[in-house]
Short mmCIF file of C-alpha atoms in Angstrom, two decimals:
data_model
loop_
_atom_site.label_atom_id
_atom_site.label_comp_id
_atom_site.label_asym_id
_atom_site.label_seq_id
_atom_site.Cartn_x
_atom_site.Cartn_y
_atom_site.Cartn_z
CA MET P 148 0.07 0.21 -0.19
CA LYS P 149 3.04 2.57 0.49
CA SER P 150 3.40 2.37 -3.12
CA LEU P 151 0.31 4.56 -3.48
CA TRP P 152 1.88 7.49 -1.45
CA THR P 153 3.87 8.32 -4.65
CA LEU P 154 0.51 9.80 -6.20
CA ASN P 155 0.11 12.35 -3.76
CA ARG P 156 1.61 15.12 -5.84
CA TYR P 157 -0.89 14.31 -8.49
CA PHE P 158 -3.90 14.69 -6.06
CA TRP P 159 -2.18 18.13 -5.09
CA ARG P 160 -2.21 18.93 -8.81
CA TYR P 161 -5.74 18.69 -9.13
CA ARG P 162 -6.76 19.52 -5.57
CA TRP P 163 -9.48 21.78 -6.57
CA ARG P 164 -11.17 19.26 -8.11
CA PHE P 165 -10.78 16.64 -5.75
CA ALA P 166 -12.01 19.07 -3.03
CA ILE P 167 -15.42 19.83 -5.03
CA GLY P 168 -16.06 16.03 -6.05
CA PHE P 169 -15.41 15.83 -2.17
CA PHE P 170 -18.11 17.93 -1.53
CA CYS P 171 -20.29 16.52 -4.25
CA VAL P 172 -20.22 13.27 -2.58
CA GLY P 173 -20.66 14.32 0.79
CA THR P 174 -24.09 16.23 -0.39
CA ALA P 175 -25.22 13.45 -2.44
CA ALA P 176 -25.19 10.95 0.51
CA THR P 177 -26.67 13.78 2.74
CA PHE P 178 -29.81 13.41 0.24
CA ALA P 179 -29.93 9.91 0.10
CA VAL P 180 -30.57 9.35 3.99
CA PHE P 181 -32.65 12.02 4.66
CA PRO P 182 -35.83 10.37 2.86
CA ALA P 183 -35.45 7.75 5.52
CA VAL P 184 -37.07 10.32 7.88
CA PHE P 185 -39.99 11.70 5.72
CA ILE P 186 -40.75 7.67 5.13
CA ARG P 187 -41.09 7.44 8.70
CA ARG P 188 -43.48 9.81 9.38
CA ALA P 189 -45.12 8.85 6.57
CA PHE P 190 -45.99 5.45 7.72
CA ASP P 191 -46.76 6.65 11.36
CA GLU P 192 -49.30 8.80 10.26
CA VAL P 193 -51.12 6.30 7.95
CA ALA P 194 -50.93 3.66 11.14
CA VAL P 195 -51.90 6.45 13.33
CA ALA P 196 -55.08 7.16 11.21
CA MET P 197 -55.90 3.46 10.78
CA THR P 198 -56.09 3.05 14.16
CA GLU P 199 -58.19 6.52 15.15
CA ILE P 200 -60.83 5.89 11.68
CA GLY P 201 -60.13 2.81 10.64
CA LEU P 202 -58.94 1.65 6.91
CA ALA P 203 -61.82 3.08 4.94
CA GLY P 204 -61.36 6.56 6.68
CA SER P 205 -58.30 6.58 6.52
CA MET P 206 -58.06 6.13 2.43
CA ALA P 207 -60.63 8.95 2.33
CA SER P 208 -59.02 11.39 5.02
CA GLU P 209 -57.61 14.90 3.08
CA PRO P 210 -55.62 15.46 5.87
CA LEU P 211 -53.86 12.34 5.59
CA LYS P 212 -53.62 12.73 1.65
CA LYS P 213 -52.46 16.10 1.62
CA ALA P 214 -49.66 14.86 4.23
CA LEU P 215 -48.70 11.83 1.98
CA LEU P 216 -48.12 14.24 -0.95
CA ILE P 217 -46.12 16.30 0.96
CA TYR P 218 -44.17 13.76 2.17
CA SER P 219 -43.67 11.85 -1.73
CA LEU P 220 -42.50 15.28 -3.22
CA VAL P 221 -39.85 16.02 -0.48
CA ILE P 222 -38.33 12.53 -1.22
CA LEU P 223 -38.78 12.66 -4.68
CA GLY P 224 -36.91 16.27 -4.51
CA MET P 225 -34.31 15.00 -2.27
CA SER P 226 -34.13 12.41 -5.05
CA VAL P 227 -33.74 14.53 -7.90
CA MET P 228 -30.51 16.61 -5.88
CA LYS P 229 -28.86 13.31 -5.07
CA GLY P 230 -29.17 12.40 -8.54
CA LEU P 231 -27.67 15.81 -9.65
CA PHE P 232 -24.69 15.92 -7.11
CA THR P 233 -24.06 12.24 -8.10
CA PHE P 234 -23.78 13.06 -11.74
CA LEU P 235 -21.41 16.27 -10.56
CA MET P 236 -19.53 13.91 -8.38
CA ARG P 237 -18.65 11.61 -11.31
CA GLN P 238 -17.70 14.53 -13.38
CA THR P 239 -15.20 15.75 -11.19
CA LEU P 240 -13.43 12.76 -9.50
CA ILE P 241 -13.31 10.48 -12.57
CA VAL P 242 -12.38 13.17 -14.83
CA MET P 243 -9.66 14.04 -12.34
CA SER P 244 -8.83 10.29 -12.86
CA ARG P 245 -8.43 10.39 -16.24
CA LEU P 246 -6.02 13.49 -15.93
CA ILE P 247 -3.99 12.06 -13.58
CA GLU P 248 -3.35 8.92 -15.46
CA ALA P 249 -2.41 11.05 -18.83
CA ASP P 250 0.03 13.10 -16.42
CA LEU P 251 1.46 9.71 -14.87
CA LYS P 252 1.85 8.12 -18.18
CA ASP P 253 3.78 11.11 -19.75
CA ASP P 254 5.99 11.15 -16.68
CA ILE P 255 6.69 7.72 -17.65
CA TYR P 256 7.74 8.16 -21.20
CA ALA P 257 9.63 10.77 -19.96
CA HIS P 258 11.90 8.72 -17.81
CA TYR P 259 12.13 6.17 -20.17
CA GLN P 260 13.70 8.28 -22.09
CA SER P 261 16.01 9.17 -19.45
CA LEU P 262 17.59 5.63 -19.18
CA ASP P 263 20.99 4.41 -20.79
CA GLN P 264 20.80 1.01 -22.96
CA ALA P 265 21.53 -1.32 -20.20
CA PHE P 266 18.51 -1.02 -18.73
CA TYR P 267 16.79 -1.97 -22.10
CA LEU P 268 19.06 -4.87 -22.16
CA ARG P 269 17.86 -6.16 -19.05
CA ASN P 270 13.66 -5.23 -19.48
CA SER P 271 11.68 -6.42 -22.30
CA THR P 272 9.67 -4.26 -24.77
CA GLY P 273 6.94 -6.12 -23.56
CA ASP P 274 7.03 -5.15 -20.11
CA LEU P 275 7.93 -1.69 -20.58
CA MET P 276 4.57 -1.34 -22.66
CA ASN P 277 2.47 -3.48 -20.51
CA ARG P 278 4.01 -1.16 -17.31
CA ILE P 279 2.90 2.02 -19.13
CA SER P 280 -0.83 0.51 -20.39
CA GLU P 281 -2.10 -1.72 -18.30
CA ASP P 282 -0.59 -0.84 -15.12
CA VAL P 283 -1.24 2.63 -15.23
CA SER P 284 -5.04 1.65 -15.91
CA ARG P 285 -5.42 -0.41 -12.77
CA VAL P 286 -3.99 2.86 -11.14
CA ARG P 287 -6.69 4.78 -12.80
CA MET P 288 -9.39 2.60 -11.10
CA TYR P 289 -7.99 3.19 -7.80
CA LEU P 290 -7.55 7.36 -8.40
CA GLY P 291 -11.76 6.80 -10.18
CA PRO P 292 -13.99 4.58 -9.09
CA ALA P 293 -12.21 3.32 -5.79
CA LEU P 294 -11.50 6.69 -4.43
CA MET P 295 -14.73 7.83 -5.42
CA TYR P 296 -16.47 4.82 -3.78
CA SER P 297 -14.36 5.09 -0.48
CA ILE P 298 -15.66 8.72 0.23
CA ASN P 299 -19.31 7.93 -0.72
CA MET P 300 -18.91 4.61 1.82
CA LEU P 301 -17.39 7.13 4.59
CA PHE P 302 -20.29 9.47 4.18
CA SER P 303 -22.80 7.21 3.76
CA LEU P 304 -22.14 4.56 6.40
CA THR P 305 -21.04 7.94 8.89
CA LEU P 306 -24.61 9.25 8.10
CA THR P 307 -26.44 6.56 8.09
CA LEU P 308 -25.34 4.98 11.50
CA SER P 309 -25.77 8.28 13.05
CA PHE P 310 -29.66 8.24 12.29
CA MET P 311 -30.07 4.70 13.00
CA PHE P 312 -28.43 5.02 16.71
CA SER P 313 -30.79 8.36 17.34
CA VAL P 314 -34.15 6.40 16.61
CA ASP P 315 -33.12 3.20 18.04
CA VAL P 316 -30.25 2.14 19.85
CA LYS P 317 -31.13 -1.41 20.67
CA LEU P 318 -32.35 -1.74 16.93
CA SER P 319 -29.03 -0.60 15.39
CA VAL P 320 -26.93 -2.77 17.34
CA MET P 321 -28.94 -6.09 16.92
CA THR P 322 -29.47 -4.53 13.11
CA LEU P 323 -25.20 -4.36 12.91
CA ALA P 324 -24.55 -7.66 14.31
CA PRO P 325 -23.62 -9.27 10.98
CA MET P 326 -20.88 -5.70 10.27
CA PRO P 327 -17.57 -7.57 12.56
CA LEU P 328 -18.00 -10.47 10.04
CA ILE P 329 -17.58 -8.55 7.21
CA VAL P 330 -14.50 -6.92 8.09
CA TRP P 331 -13.51 -10.12 8.90
CA SER P 332 -13.70 -11.08 5.74
CA ILE P 333 -12.66 -8.40 3.73
CA TYR P 334 -9.16 -8.61 5.75
CA ARG P 335 -8.69 -12.32 5.32
CA VAL P 336 -9.63 -12.21 1.49
CA SER P 337 -7.87 -8.86 0.90
CA LYS P 338 -4.22 -10.69 1.22
CA LEU P 339 -5.27 -13.25 -1.45
CA ILE P 340 -6.43 -10.25 -3.65
CA ASN P 341 -2.87 -8.55 -3.42
CA GLN P 342 -0.86 -11.89 -4.04
CA ARG P 343 -3.03 -12.93 -6.81
CA SER P 344 -3.33 -9.48 -8.38
CA THR P 345 0.57 -9.19 -8.64
CA ALA P 346 0.80 -12.95 -10.29
CA VAL P 347 -1.58 -11.93 -12.92
CA GLN P 348 0.47 -8.77 -13.98
CA ALA P 349 3.75 -10.64 -14.14
CA GLN P 350 2.08 -13.01 -16.50
CA GLN P 351 0.23 -10.06 -18.28
CA SER P 352 3.66 -8.68 -19.04
CA ALA P 353 5.09 -12.14 -19.75
CA ILE P 354 2.57 -12.49 -22.60
CA SER P 355 3.38 -9.32 -23.65
CA THR P 356 6.88 -10.01 -24.07
CA LEU P 357 6.28 -13.16 -26.23
CA ALA P 358 4.11 -11.49 -28.62
CA GLN P 359 6.71 -8.67 -29.02
CA GLU P 360 9.10 -11.19 -29.25
CA THR P 361 7.36 -13.21 -31.82
CA PHE P 362 6.38 -10.41 -34.22
CA SER P 363 10.04 -8.42 -34.26
CA GLY P 364 11.32 -12.04 -35.19
CA ILE P 365 8.61 -13.49 -37.31
CA ARG P 366 11.01 -13.82 -40.23
CA VAL P 367 13.77 -15.58 -38.42
CA LEU P 368 10.96 -18.11 -36.95
CA LYS P 369 9.94 -18.77 -40.54
CA SER P 370 13.00 -19.18 -41.85
CA PHE P 371 13.55 -21.96 -38.98
CA ALA P 372 10.20 -23.33 -39.43
CA LEU P 373 9.87 -22.63 -35.76
CA GLU P 374 6.18 -21.71 -36.02
CA LYS P 375 4.91 -24.59 -33.97
CA GLY P 376 7.14 -24.36 -31.26
CA GLN P 377 6.11 -20.62 -30.38
CA SER P 378 2.62 -21.15 -31.06
CA GLU P 379 2.78 -23.68 -28.27
CA ARG P 380 4.89 -21.43 -26.51
CA HIS P 381 2.22 -18.83 -26.74
CA LEU P 382 -0.99 -21.46 -25.53
CA ILE P 383 1.16 -21.85 -22.81
CA SER P 384 1.64 -18.31 -21.09
CA ALA P 385 -2.14 -17.69 -22.25
CA ASN P 386 -3.05 -21.24 -20.41
CA ALA P 387 -1.18 -19.68 -17.46
CA SER P 388 -2.78 -16.57 -17.19
CA PHE P 389 -6.21 -17.78 -17.81
CA ALA P 390 -5.61 -20.00 -14.60
CA ARG P 391 -4.13 -17.24 -12.58
CA ASN P 392 -6.93 -14.87 -13.48
CA GLU P 393 -9.28 -17.79 -12.86
CA GLY P 394 -7.72 -17.67 -9.64
CA LEU P 395 -7.88 -14.14 -8.81
CA TYR P 396 -11.95 -14.16 -9.79
CA ARG P 397 -12.81 -16.71 -7.89
CA VAL P 398 -11.78 -14.72 -4.51
CA ASN P 399 -13.54 -11.78 -6.26
CA ALA P 400 -16.45 -13.75 -6.40
CA LEU P 401 -16.56 -14.31 -2.70
CA PHE P 402 -17.09 -10.78 -1.81
CA MET P 403 -20.84 -9.96 -3.63
CA PRO P 404 -22.73 -12.87 -2.64
CA LEU P 405 -21.67 -13.25 1.10
CA MET P 406 -22.33 -9.02 1.74
CA LEU P 407 -25.81 -9.65 0.25
CA LEU P 408 -26.23 -12.31 2.40
CA LEU P 409 -25.36 -10.46 5.69
CA VAL P 410 -27.49 -7.34 4.44
CA GLY P 411 -30.24 -9.96 4.49
CA VAL P 412 -29.53 -11.26 7.74
CA SER P 413 -29.65 -7.67 8.71
CA THR P 414 -33.01 -6.73 7.17
CA ALA P 415 -34.46 -10.36 8.58
CA ILE P 416 -33.03 -8.91 12.04
CA ALA P 417 -34.50 -5.10 11.37
CA VAL P 418 -38.07 -6.33 10.88
CA TRP P 419 -37.80 -9.34 13.23
CA VAL P 420 -36.62 -6.79 16.43
CA GLY P 421 -38.74 -3.81 15.27
CA GLY P 422 -42.05 -5.96 15.59
CA GLN P 423 -41.47 -6.81 18.47
CA GLY P 424 -40.74 -3.52 19.49
CA VAL P 425 -44.33 -2.70 17.89
CA VAL P 426 -46.25 -5.21 19.51
CA ASP P 427 -44.65 -4.32 23.04
CA GLY P 428 -45.38 -0.59 22.52
CA ARG P 429 -42.04 0.67 22.24
CA SER P 430 -41.52 1.95 18.66
CA THR P 431 -43.42 2.38 15.81
CA PRO P 432 -44.19 0.45 12.14
CA GLY P 433 -42.65 3.48 10.74
CA VAL P 434 -39.54 2.99 12.88
CA ILE P 435 -39.25 -0.90 11.23
CA ALA P 436 -39.78 1.10 7.43
CA GLU P 437 -37.18 3.66 8.29
CA PHE P 438 -34.66 0.80 9.54
CA VAL P 439 -35.32 -1.03 6.38
CA PHE P 440 -34.58 1.55 4.29
CA TYR P 441 -31.34 2.16 5.87
CA VAL P 442 -30.15 -1.56 5.52
CA GLY P 443 -30.98 -0.62 1.81
CA LEU P 444 -28.49 2.63 2.22
CA LEU P 445 -26.04 0.42 3.93
CA THR P 446 -25.93 -2.70 1.14
CA TRP P 447 -23.71 -0.77 -1.93
CA PRO P 448 -21.55 0.96 1.03
CA ILE P 449 -20.89 -2.71 2.31
CA ALA P 450 -21.23 -4.33 -1.01
CA SER P 451 -18.57 -2.42 -2.86
CA MET P 452 -16.12 -2.63 0.27
CA GLY P 453 -14.89 -5.76 -1.26
CA TRP P 454 -14.86 -4.09 -4.43
CA VAL P 455 -13.06 -1.22 -3.20
CA VAL P 456 -10.43 -3.25 -1.57
CA SER P 457 -9.92 -5.59 -4.90
CA LEU P 458 -8.91 -2.38 -6.75
CA THR P 459 -6.77 -0.56 -3.78
CA GLN P 460 -4.76 -4.04 -4.36
CA ARG P 461 -4.41 -4.27 -7.32
CA ALA P 462 -3.87 -0.20 -7.86
CA ALA P 463 -0.93 -1.20 -5.22
CA ALA P 464 0.79 -3.96 -7.38
CA SER P 465 0.41 -2.13 -10.70
CA MET P 466 2.13 1.24 -8.85
CA GLN P 467 4.76 -0.88 -6.85
CA ARG P 468 5.95 -2.11 -10.40
CA ILE P 469 5.46 1.42 -12.12
CA ASN P 470 7.50 2.61 -9.13
CA ASP P 471 10.15 -0.10 -9.79
CA PHE P 472 10.81 1.35 -13.09
CA LEU P 473 10.29 5.23 -12.37
CA GLN P 474 13.31 4.42 -9.70
CA ALA P 475 16.01 3.12 -12.18
CA GLU P 476 18.22 5.18 -12.48
CA PRO P 477 21.18 4.95 -15.81
CA SER P 478 24.41 3.48 -15.01
CA VAL P 479 26.40 7.04 -16.15
CA ALA P 480 24.04 10.07 -14.88
CA SER P 481 25.06 13.70 -14.77
CA GLU P 482 24.94 15.83 -11.97
CA ALA P 483 22.83 18.17 -11.45
CA ASP P 484 24.94 21.27 -12.23
CA THR P 485 26.93 19.81 -15.15
CA ILE P 486 27.54 22.39 -18.10
CA ALA P 487 27.63 20.96 -21.25
CA PRO P 488 31.14 22.37 -23.21
CA SER P 489 30.32 24.50 -26.53
CA VAL P 490 33.66 23.45 -27.84
CA ILE P 491 35.72 20.24 -27.68
CA GLN P 492 39.31 20.73 -28.76
CA GLY P 493 42.20 18.42 -27.66
CA ALA P 494 42.53 14.95 -28.93
CA LEU P 495 41.62 11.83 -28.00
CA VAL P 496 43.87 8.77 -26.59
CA VAL P 497 42.53 5.35 -26.25
CA ASP P 498 44.97 3.08 -24.18
CA LYS P 499 44.56 0.02 -22.40
CA VAL P 500 40.74 0.20 -22.89
CA SER P 501 38.51 -3.08 -22.51
CA LEU P 502 34.76 -4.21 -22.81
CA THR P 503 32.67 -6.25 -20.21
CA TYR P 504 29.43 -7.33 -22.08
CA GLU P 505 26.24 -8.44 -19.41
#
């Protein structure tokens, strides 16, 4: 994860875009949570009306209809505002990630130009191309979607949990009981994701290198009739890549079903415990509806937690590979204060010179 700290200078370069995006995420999350309050009030007013004047009377009650219309318009207005700020959120943070992606590619290419021939003898062309394309794309996914959903998760969880505990502490604790299991699952799987993501990227570089060598040496392969052997090498490399990707996606596939299962358990707990509270007179039907809404709000932040961890782990592995090249220095480097002579004079004498080839 330390490899991602090298991206801080890019964040500082686009700090105003990031600040605006951060504000839009918080505002969108706020408009997403507040409708739950009006849903509770609407359910409670309907429940009170049915208790006092019966079902037929409540259906004909003009004050109740007016109140429900107001609640509906308020919820609709908040949904529209949420959609607007969600759009602005993507227009700021996702565009920022694209700009940083372009800057990172420019920096990598500029660094490639400063390295000496020995570096290119040690590293294959396919690996160089893979790090400036595939690895940078994975870093971009961290800078864009992963970062955006992380901020959204922070705001959503903070606001939702605050509202839940302000309404009913006991019901909140019971509803959130599966949360430690979610955290433990993410911790266990994140290590596997990082290891398998690194293996996938290494194999991708091997495939790129093999393809580049094949195309550049196609005449030699044809001259010596080596096409069949080279095809088998490609097949072996592709199968190895398939196996590693399959292993990675098997781990990723554990997250979503697990999250949805635990969220379903939380919903059942909210209905069961909340229903007992209504029977005992400690709660109202509106509170149950409100908590079911809150559990729905927690579904995506909790479900996306695994996806965000996966993107972050992949980006960390890719950024480490990029940093390995960005930290490479030419074997013969000029000092910062070196001045190139305008005119070269004198004679060159070569005496007792040897060459060692690595």
